[in-house]
Short mmCIF file of C-alpha atoms in Angstrom, two decimals:
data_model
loop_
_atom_site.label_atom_id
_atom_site.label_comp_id
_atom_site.label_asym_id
_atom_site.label_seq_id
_atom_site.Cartn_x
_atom_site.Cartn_y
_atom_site.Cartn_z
CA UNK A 14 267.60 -180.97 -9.96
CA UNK A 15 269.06 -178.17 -11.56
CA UNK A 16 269.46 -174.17 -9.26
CA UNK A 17 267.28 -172.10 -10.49
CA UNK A 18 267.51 -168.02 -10.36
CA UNK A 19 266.18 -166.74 -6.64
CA UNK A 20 265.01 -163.65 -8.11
CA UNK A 21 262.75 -165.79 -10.78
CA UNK A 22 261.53 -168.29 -8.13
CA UNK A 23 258.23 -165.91 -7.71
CA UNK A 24 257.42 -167.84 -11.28
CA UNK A 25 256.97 -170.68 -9.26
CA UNK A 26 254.06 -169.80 -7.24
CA UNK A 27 252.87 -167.14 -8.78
CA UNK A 28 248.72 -168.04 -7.93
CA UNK A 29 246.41 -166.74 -10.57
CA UNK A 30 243.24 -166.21 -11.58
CA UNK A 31 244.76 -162.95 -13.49
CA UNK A 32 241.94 -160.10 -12.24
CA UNK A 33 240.84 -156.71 -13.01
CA UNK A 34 240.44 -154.32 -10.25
CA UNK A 35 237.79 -151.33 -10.76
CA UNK A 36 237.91 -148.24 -8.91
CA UNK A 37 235.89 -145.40 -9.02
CA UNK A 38 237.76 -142.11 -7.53
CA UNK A 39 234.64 -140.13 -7.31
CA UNK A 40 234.84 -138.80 -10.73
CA UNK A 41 235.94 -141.70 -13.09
CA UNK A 42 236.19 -145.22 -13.24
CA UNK A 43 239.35 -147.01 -13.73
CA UNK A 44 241.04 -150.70 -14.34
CA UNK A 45 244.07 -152.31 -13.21
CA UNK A 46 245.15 -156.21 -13.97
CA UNK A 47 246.24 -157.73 -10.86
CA UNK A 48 248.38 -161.43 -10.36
CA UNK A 49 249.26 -161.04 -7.22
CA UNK A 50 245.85 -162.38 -5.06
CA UNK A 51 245.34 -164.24 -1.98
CA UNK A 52 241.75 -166.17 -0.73
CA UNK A 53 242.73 -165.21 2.78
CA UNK A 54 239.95 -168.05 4.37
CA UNK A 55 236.46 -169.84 3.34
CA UNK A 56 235.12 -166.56 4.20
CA UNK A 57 234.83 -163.51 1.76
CA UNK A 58 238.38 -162.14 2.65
CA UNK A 59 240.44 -161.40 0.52
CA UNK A 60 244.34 -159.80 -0.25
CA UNK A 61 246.51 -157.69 -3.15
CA UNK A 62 249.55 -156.83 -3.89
CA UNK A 63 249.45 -153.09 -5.35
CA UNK A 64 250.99 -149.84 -4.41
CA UNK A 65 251.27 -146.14 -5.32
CA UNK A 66 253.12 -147.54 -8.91
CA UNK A 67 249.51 -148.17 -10.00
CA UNK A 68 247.14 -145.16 -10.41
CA UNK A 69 244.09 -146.66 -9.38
CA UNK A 70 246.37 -147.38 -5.89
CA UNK A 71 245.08 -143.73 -4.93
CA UNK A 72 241.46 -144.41 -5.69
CA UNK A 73 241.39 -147.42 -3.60
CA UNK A 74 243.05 -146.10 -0.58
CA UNK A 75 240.85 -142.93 -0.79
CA UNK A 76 237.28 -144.41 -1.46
CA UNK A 77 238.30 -148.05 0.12
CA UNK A 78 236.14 -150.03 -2.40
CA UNK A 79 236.77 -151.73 -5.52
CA UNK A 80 235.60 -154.58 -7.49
CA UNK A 81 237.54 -157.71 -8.37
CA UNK A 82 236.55 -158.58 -11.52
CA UNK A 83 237.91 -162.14 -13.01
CA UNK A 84 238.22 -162.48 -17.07
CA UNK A 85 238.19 -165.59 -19.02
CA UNK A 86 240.68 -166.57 -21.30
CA UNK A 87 238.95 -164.58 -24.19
CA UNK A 88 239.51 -162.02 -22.46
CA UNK A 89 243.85 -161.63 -22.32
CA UNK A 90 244.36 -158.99 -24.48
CA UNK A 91 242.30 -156.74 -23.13
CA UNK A 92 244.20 -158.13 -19.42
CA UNK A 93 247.40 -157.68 -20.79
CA UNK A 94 246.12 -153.72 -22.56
CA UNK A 95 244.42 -152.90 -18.77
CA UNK A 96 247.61 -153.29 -17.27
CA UNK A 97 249.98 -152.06 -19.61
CA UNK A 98 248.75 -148.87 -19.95
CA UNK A 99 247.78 -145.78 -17.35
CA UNK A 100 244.39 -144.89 -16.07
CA UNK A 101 245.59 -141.64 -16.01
CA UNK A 102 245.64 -140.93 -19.87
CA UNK A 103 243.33 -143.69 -20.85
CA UNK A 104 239.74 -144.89 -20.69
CA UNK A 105 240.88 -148.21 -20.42
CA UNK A 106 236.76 -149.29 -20.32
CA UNK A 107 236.49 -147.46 -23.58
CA UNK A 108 239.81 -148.39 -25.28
CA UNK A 109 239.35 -151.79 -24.58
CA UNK A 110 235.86 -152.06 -25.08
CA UNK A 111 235.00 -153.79 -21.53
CA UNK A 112 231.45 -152.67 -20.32
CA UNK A 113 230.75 -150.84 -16.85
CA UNK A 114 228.20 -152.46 -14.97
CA UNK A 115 226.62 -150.35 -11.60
CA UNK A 116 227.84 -152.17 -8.28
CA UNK A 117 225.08 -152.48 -5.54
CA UNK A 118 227.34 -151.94 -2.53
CA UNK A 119 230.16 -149.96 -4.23
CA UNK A 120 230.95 -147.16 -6.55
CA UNK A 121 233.29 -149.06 -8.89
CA UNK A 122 231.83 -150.96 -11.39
CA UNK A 123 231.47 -154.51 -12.35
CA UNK A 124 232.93 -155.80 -15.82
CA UNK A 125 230.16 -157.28 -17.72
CA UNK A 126 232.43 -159.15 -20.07
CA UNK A 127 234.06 -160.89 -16.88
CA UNK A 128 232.74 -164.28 -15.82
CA UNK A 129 232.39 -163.26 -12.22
CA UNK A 130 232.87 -159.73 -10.26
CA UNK A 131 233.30 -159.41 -6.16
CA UNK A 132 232.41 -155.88 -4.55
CA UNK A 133 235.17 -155.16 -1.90
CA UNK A 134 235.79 -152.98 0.89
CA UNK A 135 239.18 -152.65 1.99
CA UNK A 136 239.61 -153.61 5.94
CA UNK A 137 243.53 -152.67 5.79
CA UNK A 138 246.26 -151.54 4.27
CA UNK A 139 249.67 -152.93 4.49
CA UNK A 140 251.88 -150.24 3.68
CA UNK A 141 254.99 -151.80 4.01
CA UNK A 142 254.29 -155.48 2.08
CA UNK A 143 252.13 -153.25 -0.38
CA UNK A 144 249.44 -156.09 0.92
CA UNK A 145 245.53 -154.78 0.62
CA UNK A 146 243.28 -156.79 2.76
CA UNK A 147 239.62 -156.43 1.20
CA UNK A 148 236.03 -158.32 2.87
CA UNK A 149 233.95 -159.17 -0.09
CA UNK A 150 230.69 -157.70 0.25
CA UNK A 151 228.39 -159.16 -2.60
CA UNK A 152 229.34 -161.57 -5.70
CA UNK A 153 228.20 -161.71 -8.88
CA UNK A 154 228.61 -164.42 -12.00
CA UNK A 155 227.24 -164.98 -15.06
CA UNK A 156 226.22 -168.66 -15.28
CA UNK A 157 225.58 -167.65 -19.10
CA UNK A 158 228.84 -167.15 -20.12
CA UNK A 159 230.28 -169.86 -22.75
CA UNK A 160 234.11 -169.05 -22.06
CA UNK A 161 234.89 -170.02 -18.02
CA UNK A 162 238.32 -170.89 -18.25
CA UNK A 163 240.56 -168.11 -16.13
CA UNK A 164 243.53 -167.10 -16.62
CA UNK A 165 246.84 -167.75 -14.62
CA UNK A 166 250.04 -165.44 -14.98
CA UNK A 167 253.50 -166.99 -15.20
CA UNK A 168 254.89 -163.15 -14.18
CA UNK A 169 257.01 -163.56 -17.45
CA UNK A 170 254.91 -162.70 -20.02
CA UNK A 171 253.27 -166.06 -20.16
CA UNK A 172 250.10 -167.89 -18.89
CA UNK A 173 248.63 -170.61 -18.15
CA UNK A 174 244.86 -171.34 -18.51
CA UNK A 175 242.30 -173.38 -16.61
CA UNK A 176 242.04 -176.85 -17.68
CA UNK A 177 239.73 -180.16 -16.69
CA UNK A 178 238.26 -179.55 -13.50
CA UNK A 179 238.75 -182.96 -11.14
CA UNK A 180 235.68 -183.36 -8.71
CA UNK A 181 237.00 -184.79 -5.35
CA UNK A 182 234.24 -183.00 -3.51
CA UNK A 183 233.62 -186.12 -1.65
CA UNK A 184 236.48 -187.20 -0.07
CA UNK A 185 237.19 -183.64 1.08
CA UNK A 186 233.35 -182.90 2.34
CA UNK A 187 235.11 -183.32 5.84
CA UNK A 188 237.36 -180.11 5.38
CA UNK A 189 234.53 -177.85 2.85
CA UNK A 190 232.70 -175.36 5.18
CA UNK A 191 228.64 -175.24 4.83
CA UNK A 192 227.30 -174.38 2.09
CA UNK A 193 230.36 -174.92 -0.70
#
């Protein structure tokens, strides 16, 4: 084996799906692409790396609610647009031609173009790890949608994307909660 870089060794795990967070501040919705996720158990928890770099940071710590909202593959440019630009002098749903969708339990809105879209409430904050700890509250997918292959950031510039799915449902029935 060859040393790597420690400062590049986040490259190595860096987990993927890519996501869009929307917030909704109270008077306009925003987006922000987000890499850094956790599934925090088989229940609807939930984590985030963001912090007060990101505009819609504000929104989320004010209202407490977002939505995760996961893209396909088809979908990248308008990732990579969402998160290279600011919510504060952009429409990013309008300049990237996503569609808002009304949430049931929250004010931010779903993504239509996205192949599935979690409301969230945040539980905590971690101000010091920049870690947000969200419960999912309702989920949403659209079984319709031809392109279902997510996308995974490198966290240089380049991605991955889903592949063949391998069923081994069976032999790990004994560790899959009810219901999964």
């Amino acid at each position: 084996m060859e040393e790597m870089n420690i400062h590049t060794a986040f490259t190595l795990l860096e987990p993927g799906p890519v996501i869009l967070v929307t917030t909704n501040d109270g008077h306009k919705n925003n987006i922000m692409t987000i890499s850094w996720t956790m599934v925090m158990d088989f229940t609807p928890s939930f984590a985030l790396t963001t912090g007060p770099w990101n505009h819609s940071y504000a929104a989320l710590r004010q209202t407490r609610e977002c939505v995760l909202s996961i893209p396909t593959v088809d979908l990248l440019d308008q990732v990579i647009g969402v998160g290279t630009c600011s919510g504060r002098t952009t429409d990013k749903f309008s300049a990237f031609g996503l569609t808002p969708v009304q949430a049931e339990c929250v004010k931010a809105p779903l993504i239509k173009e996205c192949l599935a879209n979690i409301e969230c409430r945040v539980t905590e904050i971690m101000e010091d790890q920049h870690i947000v700890v969200l419960e999912g509250l309702k989920a949403w997918f659209d079984k319709e949608r031809e392109e279902t292959r997510t996308l995974h950031a490198i966290g240089d510039g380049t991605f991955i994307v889903d592949g063949q799915r391998l069923d081994r449902r069976e032999m790990m029935q004994p560790k899959l909660p009810d219901g999964v």
